[in-house]
């Protein structure tokens, strides 16, 4: 089974010559092509907006690409709010879908006019007490409990998830918000993650549309949007069938026309907060093979580690690997591909069949465009690698430099003997 790379070996070497290895690289042509398709799939809905989930790929240069399509940003922390604002987003182009939120983050979100999405009913008095007056439009996050199933089985377990409010709390929250002058309402839910099926959004939309009708009836509130959040997945493994965003958009349209239009609610806007689907396939981690080790198993040591891509270590997630320049080679060698952390789960692949790897080969780890660099950390004093954007004309630019040891030690800056690296 093969998977296409968006980078040739020559291009990868050209980038490596300039910025070293490892690096995360993003494919602007792929990002734009997909954004176009997302926009088209929901163009039937006048108010449609994708709020890109900043946490997936927190980089202003990526956010700015999405601005070209009229998209917004979905933020959940102070850093994400500030990054979105610095990139030029403000007002209702920012959705603040946070949880366990500190007062100062609500305050800042309110200052820049972001749409507030309350994760819990207790957040409403907390907001009133700490921030003040509520905006005209407010969203609430719903959690129906139980399990969430599609035709291929149970997808996720909302009953076990910390997010959102029960149905009764949604009703109570809407009444409370209305009493405090809120005029327009949104409903949000995120019930399953990385769904690789076209059924997820339409099924979720059906549940949320029914809830909207019920809340409108019971509370007499104006529902202005339904936020389907994230959860649309990508095929990490080459044998998975990818999602078809056109069919997903058409599926949501069908439910919309069936449930909302007959009730005269055909002005409701559809919002999404996709991260993985917008970026996952359009990023790769490129790393060089620097060691081989032959003990009870065959190991290839690369110059990236789990600090650059945590998903395999954290979730046992599969990421496809291509040995650049050996795309058509026979995969007749079985390897564990490892990083250098003193943690045995620091393996990008276990028992993976690959063409024979020679020292110096460039290893292309697929589908790291979302939740890849973003989940970087500094365990073992390992540093963040650079992020590079490959443009449509084949040129490329650095969109975030590598972290340096000086950055790593900078937070000892009140102790110059430990923060000033010129000494050692
Ligand atoms: C993580 C997250 C998203 C994005 O999820 P993806 O699976 O990457 O699409 C959207 N909204 C919220 C509130 C999230 O926490």
mmCIF file of C-alpha atoms in Angstrom, residues 1-347:
data_model
loop_
_atom_site.group_PDB
_atom_site.id
_atom_site.type_symbol
_atom_site.label_atom_id
_atom_site.label_comp_id
_atom_site.label_asym_id
_atom_site.label_seq_id
_atom_site.Cartn_x
_atom_site.Cartn_y
_atom_site.Cartn_z
ATOM 1 C CA UNK A 1 0.000 0.000 0.000
ATOM 2 C CA UNK A 2 1.352 3.381 -0.940
ATOM 3 C CA UNK A 3 0.512 6.948 -0.164
ATOM 4 C CA UNK A 4 1.605 9.930 -2.221
ATOM 5 C CA UNK A 5 4.091 12.470 -0.914
ATOM 6 C CA UNK A 6 3.785 16.135 -1.842
ATOM 7 C CA UNK A 7 7.558 16.475 -1.820
ATOM 8 C CA UNK A 8 10.221 14.894 -4.018
ATOM 9 C CA UNK A 9 13.507 13.761 -2.539
ATOM 10 C CA UNK A 10 15.281 16.608 -4.347
ATOM 11 C CA UNK A 11 12.947 19.228 -2.918
ATOM 12 C CA UNK A 12 13.225 17.693 0.542
ATOM 13 C CA UNK A 13 17.035 17.834 0.301
ATOM 14 C CA UNK A 14 16.855 21.430 -0.900
ATOM 15 C CA UNK A 15 14.823 22.379 2.182
ATOM 16 C CA UNK A 16 17.147 20.347 4.425
ATOM 17 C CA UNK A 17 20.180 22.144 2.998
ATOM 18 C CA UNK A 18 18.658 25.436 4.107
ATOM 19 C CA UNK A 19 17.000 24.592 7.414
ATOM 20 C CA UNK A 20 18.474 21.231 8.461
ATOM 21 C CA UNK A 21 16.503 18.183 9.573
ATOM 22 C CA UNK A 22 14.053 17.405 11.010
ATOM 23 C CA UNK A 23 11.396 19.847 9.793
ATOM 24 C CA UNK A 24 7.647 20.035 9.409
ATOM 25 C CA UNK A 25 6.626 21.078 5.909
ATOM 26 C CA UNK A 26 3.163 22.150 4.694
ATOM 27 C CA UNK A 27 1.801 21.970 1.170
ATOM 28 C CA UNK A 28 0.110 25.245 0.290
ATOM 29 C CA UNK A 29 -1.419 23.870 -2.932
ATOM 30 C CA UNK A 30 -3.046 21.011 -1.002
ATOM 31 C CA UNK A 31 -4.311 23.300 1.760
ATOM 32 C CA UNK A 32 -5.868 25.697 -0.757
ATOM 33 C CA UNK A 33 -7.407 22.989 -2.928
ATOM 34 C CA UNK A 34 -9.066 21.415 0.090
ATOM 35 C CA UNK A 35 -10.239 24.768 1.522
ATOM 36 C CA UNK A 36 -11.889 25.488 -1.832
ATOM 37 C CA UNK A 37 -13.718 22.156 -1.698
ATOM 38 C CA UNK A 38 -14.901 22.746 1.867
ATOM 39 C CA UNK A 39 -16.266 26.125 0.855
ATOM 40 C CA UNK A 40 -18.022 24.634 -2.164
ATOM 41 C CA UNK A 41 -19.509 21.727 -0.198
ATOM 42 C CA UNK A 42 -21.370 24.125 2.114
ATOM 43 C CA UNK A 43 -22.028 26.945 -0.364
ATOM 44 C CA UNK A 44 -25.758 26.052 -0.254
ATOM 45 C CA UNK A 45 -25.816 27.631 3.228
ATOM 46 C CA UNK A 46 -25.629 31.435 3.032
ATOM 47 C CA UNK A 47 -23.935 31.982 6.375
ATOM 48 C CA UNK A 48 -21.554 29.026 6.283
ATOM 49 C CA UNK A 49 -18.224 29.579 7.947
ATOM 50 C CA UNK A 50 -15.361 27.247 8.767
ATOM 51 C CA UNK A 51 -13.549 28.365 11.911
ATOM 52 C CA UNK A 52 -10.169 26.670 11.553
ATOM 53 C CA UNK A 53 -9.226 24.996 14.850
ATOM 54 C CA UNK A 54 -6.037 26.895 15.640
ATOM 55 C CA UNK A 55 -4.821 24.214 18.047
ATOM 56 C CA UNK A 56 -4.298 21.824 15.111
ATOM 57 C CA UNK A 57 -1.626 24.017 13.470
ATOM 58 C CA UNK A 58 -1.014 27.185 15.459
ATOM 59 C CA UNK A 59 0.857 29.263 12.927
ATOM 60 C CA UNK A 60 -0.258 32.710 11.706
ATOM 61 C CA UNK A 61 0.938 32.000 8.150
ATOM 62 C CA UNK A 62 -1.421 29.016 8.007
ATOM 63 C CA UNK A 63 -4.284 31.033 9.536
ATOM 64 C CA UNK A 64 -3.782 33.732 6.891
ATOM 65 C CA UNK A 65 -4.224 31.187 4.089
ATOM 66 C CA UNK A 66 -7.678 30.351 5.451
ATOM 67 C CA UNK A 67 -8.560 34.034 5.589
ATOM 68 C CA UNK A 68 -8.516 34.035 1.759
ATOM 69 C CA UNK A 69 -11.566 31.735 1.852
ATOM 70 C CA UNK A 70 -13.531 33.847 4.312
ATOM 71 C CA UNK A 71 -12.861 31.380 7.109
ATOM 72 C CA UNK A 72 -12.415 32.274 10.770
ATOM 73 C CA UNK A 73 -10.455 30.846 13.694
ATOM 74 C CA UNK A 74 -11.573 28.580 16.508
ATOM 75 C CA UNK A 75 -9.548 29.304 19.654
ATOM 76 C CA UNK A 76 -9.489 27.819 23.136
ATOM 77 C CA UNK A 77 -6.658 29.586 24.950
ATOM 78 C CA UNK A 78 -5.095 33.019 25.383
ATOM 79 C CA UNK A 79 -2.213 32.169 23.049
ATOM 80 C CA UNK A 80 -4.586 31.014 20.328
ATOM 81 C CA UNK A 81 -6.793 34.102 20.710
ATOM 82 C CA UNK A 82 -3.765 36.383 20.493
ATOM 83 C CA UNK A 83 -2.341 34.534 17.501
ATOM 84 C CA UNK A 84 -5.651 34.767 15.641
ATOM 85 C CA UNK A 85 -5.991 38.461 16.483
ATOM 86 C CA UNK A 86 -2.405 39.177 15.422
ATOM 87 C CA UNK A 87 -3.074 37.381 12.127
ATOM 88 C CA UNK A 88 -5.927 39.814 11.471
ATOM 89 C CA UNK A 89 -8.986 37.987 12.762
ATOM 90 C CA UNK A 90 -11.415 39.730 15.104
ATOM 91 C CA UNK A 91 -15.081 39.921 16.053
ATOM 92 C CA UNK A 92 -17.254 37.084 14.842
ATOM 93 C CA UNK A 93 -14.383 35.693 12.776
ATOM 94 C CA UNK A 94 -13.143 34.222 16.055
ATOM 95 C CA UNK A 95 -15.007 31.470 17.878
ATOM 96 C CA UNK A 96 -13.888 30.971 21.469
ATOM 97 C CA UNK A 97 -14.699 27.289 22.138
ATOM 98 C CA UNK A 98 -12.865 26.875 25.403
ATOM 99 C CA UNK A 99 -13.467 24.840 28.535
ATOM 100 C CA UNK A 100 -12.371 25.256 32.148
ATOM 101 C CA UNK A 101 -11.751 28.845 31.078
ATOM 102 C CA UNK A 102 -9.876 31.396 33.223
ATOM 103 C CA UNK A 103 -11.549 34.806 33.604
ATOM 104 C CA UNK A 104 -8.758 36.705 31.840
ATOM 105 C CA UNK A 105 -9.304 34.659 28.676
ATOM 106 C CA UNK A 106 -13.017 35.514 28.608
ATOM 107 C CA UNK A 107 -12.056 39.119 29.194
ATOM 108 C CA UNK A 108 -9.674 39.179 26.252
ATOM 109 C CA UNK A 109 -12.111 37.275 24.027
ATOM 110 C CA UNK A 110 -14.776 39.822 24.899
ATOM 111 C CA UNK A 111 -12.397 42.710 24.179
ATOM 112 C CA UNK A 112 -11.685 41.491 20.646
ATOM 113 C CA UNK A 113 -15.373 40.706 20.087
ATOM 114 C CA UNK A 114 -14.968 36.930 19.691
ATOM 115 C CA UNK A 115 -18.047 34.704 19.741
ATOM 116 C CA UNK A 116 -18.263 33.097 23.166
ATOM 117 C CA UNK A 117 -19.092 29.390 23.269
ATOM 118 C CA UNK A 118 -19.959 28.403 26.860
ATOM 119 C CA UNK A 119 -18.856 24.889 27.740
ATOM 120 C CA UNK A 120 -20.887 24.811 30.938
ATOM 121 C CA UNK A 121 -23.855 26.505 32.572
ATOM 122 C CA UNK A 122 -21.705 27.539 35.558
ATOM 123 C CA UNK A 123 -19.592 29.585 33.154
ATOM 124 C CA UNK A 124 -22.471 32.045 32.705
ATOM 125 C CA UNK A 125 -22.501 33.433 36.296
ATOM 126 C CA UNK A 126 -18.696 33.197 36.230
ATOM 127 C CA UNK A 127 -18.618 35.369 33.118
ATOM 128 C CA UNK A 128 -21.160 37.843 34.514
ATOM 129 C CA UNK A 129 -19.164 38.175 37.703
ATOM 130 C CA UNK A 130 -15.690 38.436 36.178
ATOM 131 C CA UNK A 131 -16.201 40.028 32.773
ATOM 132 C CA UNK A 132 -19.543 41.775 32.876
ATOM 133 C CA UNK A 133 -22.252 42.202 30.312
ATOM 134 C CA UNK A 134 -22.903 39.388 27.844
ATOM 135 C CA UNK A 135 -22.664 39.962 24.092
ATOM 136 C CA UNK A 136 -25.776 39.870 21.855
ATOM 137 C CA UNK A 137 -24.908 36.453 20.448
ATOM 138 C CA UNK A 138 -23.787 33.514 22.569
ATOM 139 C CA UNK A 139 -23.195 29.828 21.841
ATOM 140 C CA UNK A 140 -23.617 26.873 24.198
ATOM 141 C CA UNK A 141 -21.964 23.488 23.957
ATOM 142 C CA UNK A 142 -24.151 20.396 24.136
ATOM 143 C CA UNK A 143 -23.333 16.908 25.419
ATOM 144 C CA UNK A 144 -26.129 14.363 24.914
ATOM 145 C CA UNK A 145 -24.355 11.699 27.023
ATOM 146 C CA UNK A 146 -24.396 8.009 26.119
ATOM 147 C CA UNK A 147 -22.510 6.793 23.095
ATOM 148 C CA UNK A 148 -22.422 8.166 19.584
ATOM 149 C CA UNK A 149 -22.922 5.542 16.882
ATOM 150 C CA UNK A 150 -22.898 5.501 13.109
ATOM 151 C CA UNK A 151 -23.664 2.564 10.834
ATOM 152 C CA UNK A 152 -20.170 1.133 11.326
ATOM 153 C CA UNK A 153 -20.507 1.024 15.122
ATOM 154 C CA UNK A 154 -19.829 3.128 18.205
ATOM 155 C CA UNK A 155 -17.705 6.132 17.246
ATOM 156 C CA UNK A 156 -17.181 7.784 20.594
ATOM 157 C CA UNK A 157 -18.432 8.080 24.138
ATOM 158 C CA UNK A 158 -19.898 11.555 24.939
ATOM 159 C CA UNK A 159 -21.188 10.234 28.277
ATOM 160 C CA UNK A 160 -17.577 9.973 29.358
ATOM 161 C CA UNK A 161 -16.460 13.326 28.015
ATOM 162 C CA UNK A 162 -15.867 16.460 30.097
ATOM 163 C CA UNK A 163 -17.351 18.817 27.523
ATOM 164 C CA UNK A 164 -20.716 20.464 27.142
ATOM 165 C CA UNK A 165 -24.035 20.641 28.974
ATOM 166 C CA UNK A 166 -26.895 18.203 29.366
ATOM 167 C CA UNK A 167 -30.119 18.891 27.515
ATOM 168 C CA UNK A 168 -31.817 20.269 30.644
ATOM 169 C CA UNK A 169 -28.857 22.544 31.265
ATOM 170 C CA UNK A 170 -28.994 23.800 27.669
ATOM 171 C CA UNK A 171 -32.590 24.871 28.229
ATOM 172 C CA UNK A 172 -31.780 26.471 31.566
ATOM 173 C CA UNK A 173 -28.736 28.212 30.083
ATOM 174 C CA UNK A 174 -30.754 29.633 27.183
ATOM 175 C CA UNK A 175 -33.371 31.038 29.587
ATOM 176 C CA UNK A 176 -30.688 32.516 31.822
ATOM 177 C CA UNK A 177 -28.848 34.070 28.880
ATOM 178 C CA UNK A 178 -32.092 35.475 27.506
ATOM 179 C CA UNK A 179 -32.854 37.023 30.900
ATOM 180 C CA UNK A 180 -29.493 38.738 30.687
ATOM 181 C CA UNK A 181 -30.244 40.280 27.323
ATOM 182 C CA UNK A 182 -28.734 37.761 24.885
ATOM 183 C CA UNK A 183 -30.655 37.945 21.602
ATOM 184 C CA UNK A 184 -29.177 35.302 19.300
ATOM 185 C CA UNK A 185 -28.053 31.795 20.097
ATOM 186 C CA UNK A 186 -25.742 29.148 18.741
ATOM 187 C CA UNK A 187 -25.554 25.443 19.506
ATOM 188 C CA UNK A 188 -22.268 23.540 19.401
ATOM 189 C CA UNK A 189 -21.300 19.888 19.871
ATOM 190 C CA UNK A 190 -18.226 17.751 19.224
ATOM 191 C CA UNK A 191 -19.285 14.132 19.668
ATOM 192 C CA UNK A 192 -16.712 12.016 17.830
ATOM 193 C CA UNK A 193 -13.106 12.509 16.808
ATOM 194 C CA UNK A 194 -11.309 11.599 13.555
ATOM 195 C CA UNK A 195 -14.400 10.082 11.936
ATOM 196 C CA UNK A 196 -13.469 8.570 8.582
ATOM 197 C CA UNK A 197 -17.011 8.287 7.228
ATOM 198 C CA UNK A 198 -19.274 10.727 5.414
ATOM 199 C CA UNK A 199 -22.055 10.070 7.937
ATOM 200 C CA UNK A 200 -20.744 11.957 10.967
ATOM 201 C CA UNK A 201 -21.685 15.582 10.238
ATOM 202 C CA UNK A 202 -25.147 14.748 8.820
ATOM 203 C CA UNK A 203 -25.991 12.614 11.863
ATOM 204 C CA UNK A 204 -24.687 15.225 14.293
ATOM 205 C CA UNK A 205 -26.500 17.973 12.378
ATOM 206 C CA UNK A 206 -29.769 16.035 12.704
ATOM 207 C CA UNK A 207 -29.358 15.840 16.492
ATOM 208 C CA UNK A 208 -28.496 19.525 16.789
ATOM 209 C CA UNK A 209 -31.286 20.677 14.457
ATOM 210 C CA UNK A 210 -33.824 18.757 16.557
ATOM 211 C CA UNK A 211 -32.405 20.306 19.703
ATOM 212 C CA UNK A 212 -32.598 23.749 18.064
ATOM 213 C CA UNK A 213 -36.282 23.258 17.275
ATOM 214 C CA UNK A 214 -36.964 22.120 20.817
ATOM 215 C CA UNK A 215 -35.067 25.003 22.435
ATOM 216 C CA UNK A 216 -36.685 27.535 20.138
ATOM 217 C CA UNK A 217 -40.129 26.213 21.131
ATOM 218 C CA UNK A 218 -39.425 25.989 24.852
ATOM 219 C CA UNK A 219 -37.386 29.162 25.357
ATOM 220 C CA UNK A 220 -38.612 31.307 22.472
ATOM 221 C CA UNK A 221 -35.044 32.049 21.461
ATOM 222 C CA UNK A 222 -33.639 32.941 18.054
ATOM 223 C CA UNK A 223 -31.217 30.245 16.964
ATOM 224 C CA UNK A 224 -28.798 31.908 14.612
ATOM 225 C CA UNK A 225 -26.216 29.157 14.028
ATOM 226 C CA UNK A 226 -25.372 25.506 14.494
ATOM 227 C CA UNK A 227 -21.690 24.786 15.059
ATOM 228 C CA UNK A 228 -20.772 21.245 13.990
ATOM 229 C CA UNK A 229 -17.271 21.719 15.431
ATOM 230 C CA UNK A 230 -14.428 19.351 14.400
ATOM 231 C CA UNK A 231 -14.144 15.605 14.200
ATOM 232 C CA UNK A 232 -14.046 15.080 10.442
ATOM 233 C CA UNK A 233 -11.137 12.718 10.019
ATOM 234 C CA UNK A 234 -8.489 11.744 7.502
ATOM 235 C CA UNK A 235 -7.205 8.356 6.315
ATOM 236 C CA UNK A 236 -3.889 7.995 8.136
ATOM 237 C CA UNK A 237 -3.580 4.466 6.798
ATOM 238 C CA UNK A 238 -3.328 3.967 3.024
ATOM 239 C CA UNK A 239 -6.107 1.346 2.996
ATOM 240 C CA UNK A 240 -8.746 3.729 4.413
ATOM 241 C CA UNK A 241 -11.283 5.412 2.152
ATOM 242 C CA UNK A 242 -11.043 9.201 2.597
ATOM 243 C CA UNK A 243 -14.021 11.368 3.522
ATOM 244 C CA UNK A 244 -15.814 13.109 0.672
ATOM 245 C CA UNK A 245 -16.501 16.637 1.808
ATOM 246 C CA UNK A 246 -18.970 17.235 -1.052
ATOM 247 C CA UNK A 247 -21.073 14.283 0.139
ATOM 248 C CA UNK A 248 -20.766 15.455 3.750
ATOM 249 C CA UNK A 249 -21.995 18.934 2.770
ATOM 250 C CA UNK A 250 -24.852 17.420 0.742
ATOM 251 C CA UNK A 251 -25.749 15.142 3.674
ATOM 252 C CA UNK A 252 -26.029 18.123 6.036
ATOM 253 C CA UNK A 253 -28.094 19.984 3.417
ATOM 254 C CA UNK A 254 -30.549 17.087 3.195
ATOM 255 C CA UNK A 255 -31.127 17.053 6.978
ATOM 256 C CA UNK A 256 -31.369 20.862 6.981
ATOM 257 C CA UNK A 257 -34.052 20.812 4.298
ATOM 258 C CA UNK A 258 -35.900 17.992 6.030
ATOM 259 C CA UNK A 259 -35.899 19.392 9.588
ATOM 260 C CA UNK A 260 -35.370 23.163 9.507
ATOM 261 C CA UNK A 261 -36.760 24.485 6.247
ATOM 262 C CA UNK A 262 -40.355 23.232 6.853
ATOM 263 C CA UNK A 263 -40.294 25.105 10.200
ATOM 264 C CA UNK A 264 -39.291 28.328 8.507
ATOM 265 C CA UNK A 265 -35.812 28.145 10.068
ATOM 266 C CA UNK A 266 -33.942 28.387 6.785
ATOM 267 C CA UNK A 267 -31.766 31.268 7.903
ATOM 268 C CA UNK A 268 -29.745 29.211 10.367
ATOM 269 C CA UNK A 269 -26.029 29.414 9.614
ATOM 270 C CA UNK A 270 -23.852 26.323 9.601
ATOM 271 C CA UNK A 271 -20.447 26.665 11.224
ATOM 272 C CA UNK A 272 -17.637 24.112 11.397
ATOM 273 C CA UNK A 273 -14.398 24.055 13.386
ATOM 274 C CA UNK A 274 -12.345 21.533 11.467
ATOM 275 C CA UNK A 275 -8.668 21.212 12.212
ATOM 276 C CA UNK A 276 -7.495 17.774 11.149
ATOM 277 C CA UNK A 277 -9.454 17.728 7.900
ATOM 278 C CA UNK A 278 -8.134 21.173 6.884
ATOM 279 C CA UNK A 279 -4.459 20.457 7.521
ATOM 280 C CA UNK A 280 -3.660 16.816 8.402
ATOM 281 C CA UNK A 281 -2.788 15.472 4.944
ATOM 282 C CA UNK A 282 -0.997 18.670 3.928
ATOM 283 C CA UNK A 283 1.856 18.399 6.376
ATOM 284 C CA UNK A 284 4.795 16.020 6.710
ATOM 285 C CA UNK A 285 7.643 15.552 9.147
ATOM 286 C CA UNK A 286 10.897 15.055 7.250
ATOM 287 C CA UNK A 287 13.697 13.455 9.237
ATOM 288 C CA UNK A 288 17.020 11.806 8.447
ATOM 289 C CA UNK A 289 18.109 8.267 9.292
ATOM 290 C CA UNK A 290 21.213 8.685 11.447
ATOM 291 C CA UNK A 291 21.668 5.311 13.136
ATOM 292 C CA UNK A 292 20.868 1.661 12.627
ATOM 293 C CA UNK A 293 20.854 -0.880 15.378
ATOM 294 C CA UNK A 294 20.613 -4.671 15.158
ATOM 295 C CA UNK A 295 19.596 -6.350 18.415
ATOM 296 C CA UNK A 296 16.463 -8.418 19.025
ATOM 297 C CA UNK A 297 14.827 -6.278 16.369
ATOM 298 C CA UNK A 298 16.028 -3.996 13.585
ATOM 299 C CA UNK A 299 15.997 -0.319 14.537
ATOM 300 C CA UNK A 300 16.412 2.817 12.473
ATOM 301 C CA UNK A 301 17.215 5.905 14.556
ATOM 302 C CA UNK A 302 16.139 9.214 13.038
ATOM 303 C CA UNK A 303 16.904 12.790 14.048
ATOM 304 C CA UNK A 304 13.268 13.570 14.963
ATOM 305 C CA UNK A 305 11.619 12.212 18.086
ATOM 306 C CA UNK A 306 8.218 12.165 19.783
ATOM 307 C CA UNK A 307 8.818 15.771 20.868
ATOM 308 C CA UNK A 308 8.299 16.673 17.185
ATOM 309 C CA UNK A 309 5.353 14.306 16.639
ATOM 310 C CA UNK A 310 3.655 12.904 19.696
ATOM 311 C CA UNK A 311 0.708 11.045 18.170
ATOM 312 C CA UNK A 312 2.375 7.628 17.731
ATOM 313 C CA UNK A 313 3.747 7.680 21.304
ATOM 314 C CA UNK A 314 0.601 9.101 22.865
ATOM 315 C CA UNK A 315 -2.156 7.258 20.998
ATOM 316 C CA UNK A 316 -0.278 4.493 19.203
ATOM 317 C CA UNK A 317 -1.410 6.397 16.106
ATOM 318 C CA UNK A 318 -0.404 5.112 12.690
ATOM 319 C CA UNK A 319 1.534 7.495 10.462
ATOM 320 C CA UNK A 320 2.521 6.219 7.058
ATOM 321 C CA UNK A 321 6.219 6.430 6.168
ATOM 322 C CA UNK A 322 7.882 6.864 2.795
ATOM 323 C CA UNK A 323 11.636 6.572 2.347
ATOM 324 C CA UNK A 324 12.234 9.434 -0.075
ATOM 325 C CA UNK A 325 13.846 8.341 -3.334
ATOM 326 C CA UNK A 326 12.763 4.753 -2.682
ATOM 327 C CA UNK A 327 9.043 5.253 -3.401
ATOM 328 C CA UNK A 328 8.958 2.299 -5.760
ATOM 329 C CA UNK A 329 11.357 0.128 -3.769
ATOM 330 C CA UNK A 330 10.216 -3.253 -2.433
ATOM 331 C CA UNK A 331 9.173 -3.068 1.223
ATOM 332 C CA UNK A 332 11.103 -6.163 2.302
ATOM 333 C CA UNK A 333 12.738 -4.899 5.511
ATOM 334 C CA UNK A 334 10.976 -4.835 8.861
ATOM 335 C CA UNK A 335 11.940 -1.890 11.091
ATOM 336 C CA UNK A 336 11.093 -0.005 14.228
ATOM 337 C CA UNK A 337 11.725 3.651 13.386
ATOM 338 C CA UNK A 338 12.697 5.451 16.576
ATOM 339 C CA UNK A 339 13.608 8.802 18.027
ATOM 340 C CA UNK A 340 16.096 9.535 20.766
ATOM 341 C CA UNK A 341 13.888 10.079 23.821
ATOM 342 C CA UNK A 342 14.617 7.903 26.849
ATOM 343 C CA UNK A 343 11.121 6.467 26.496
ATOM 344 C CA UNK A 344 10.485 3.197 24.718
ATOM 345 C CA UNK A 345 7.282 4.548 23.191
ATOM 346 C CA UNK A 346 9.337 7.014 21.149
ATOM 347 C CA UNK A 347 8.755 5.037 17.955
#
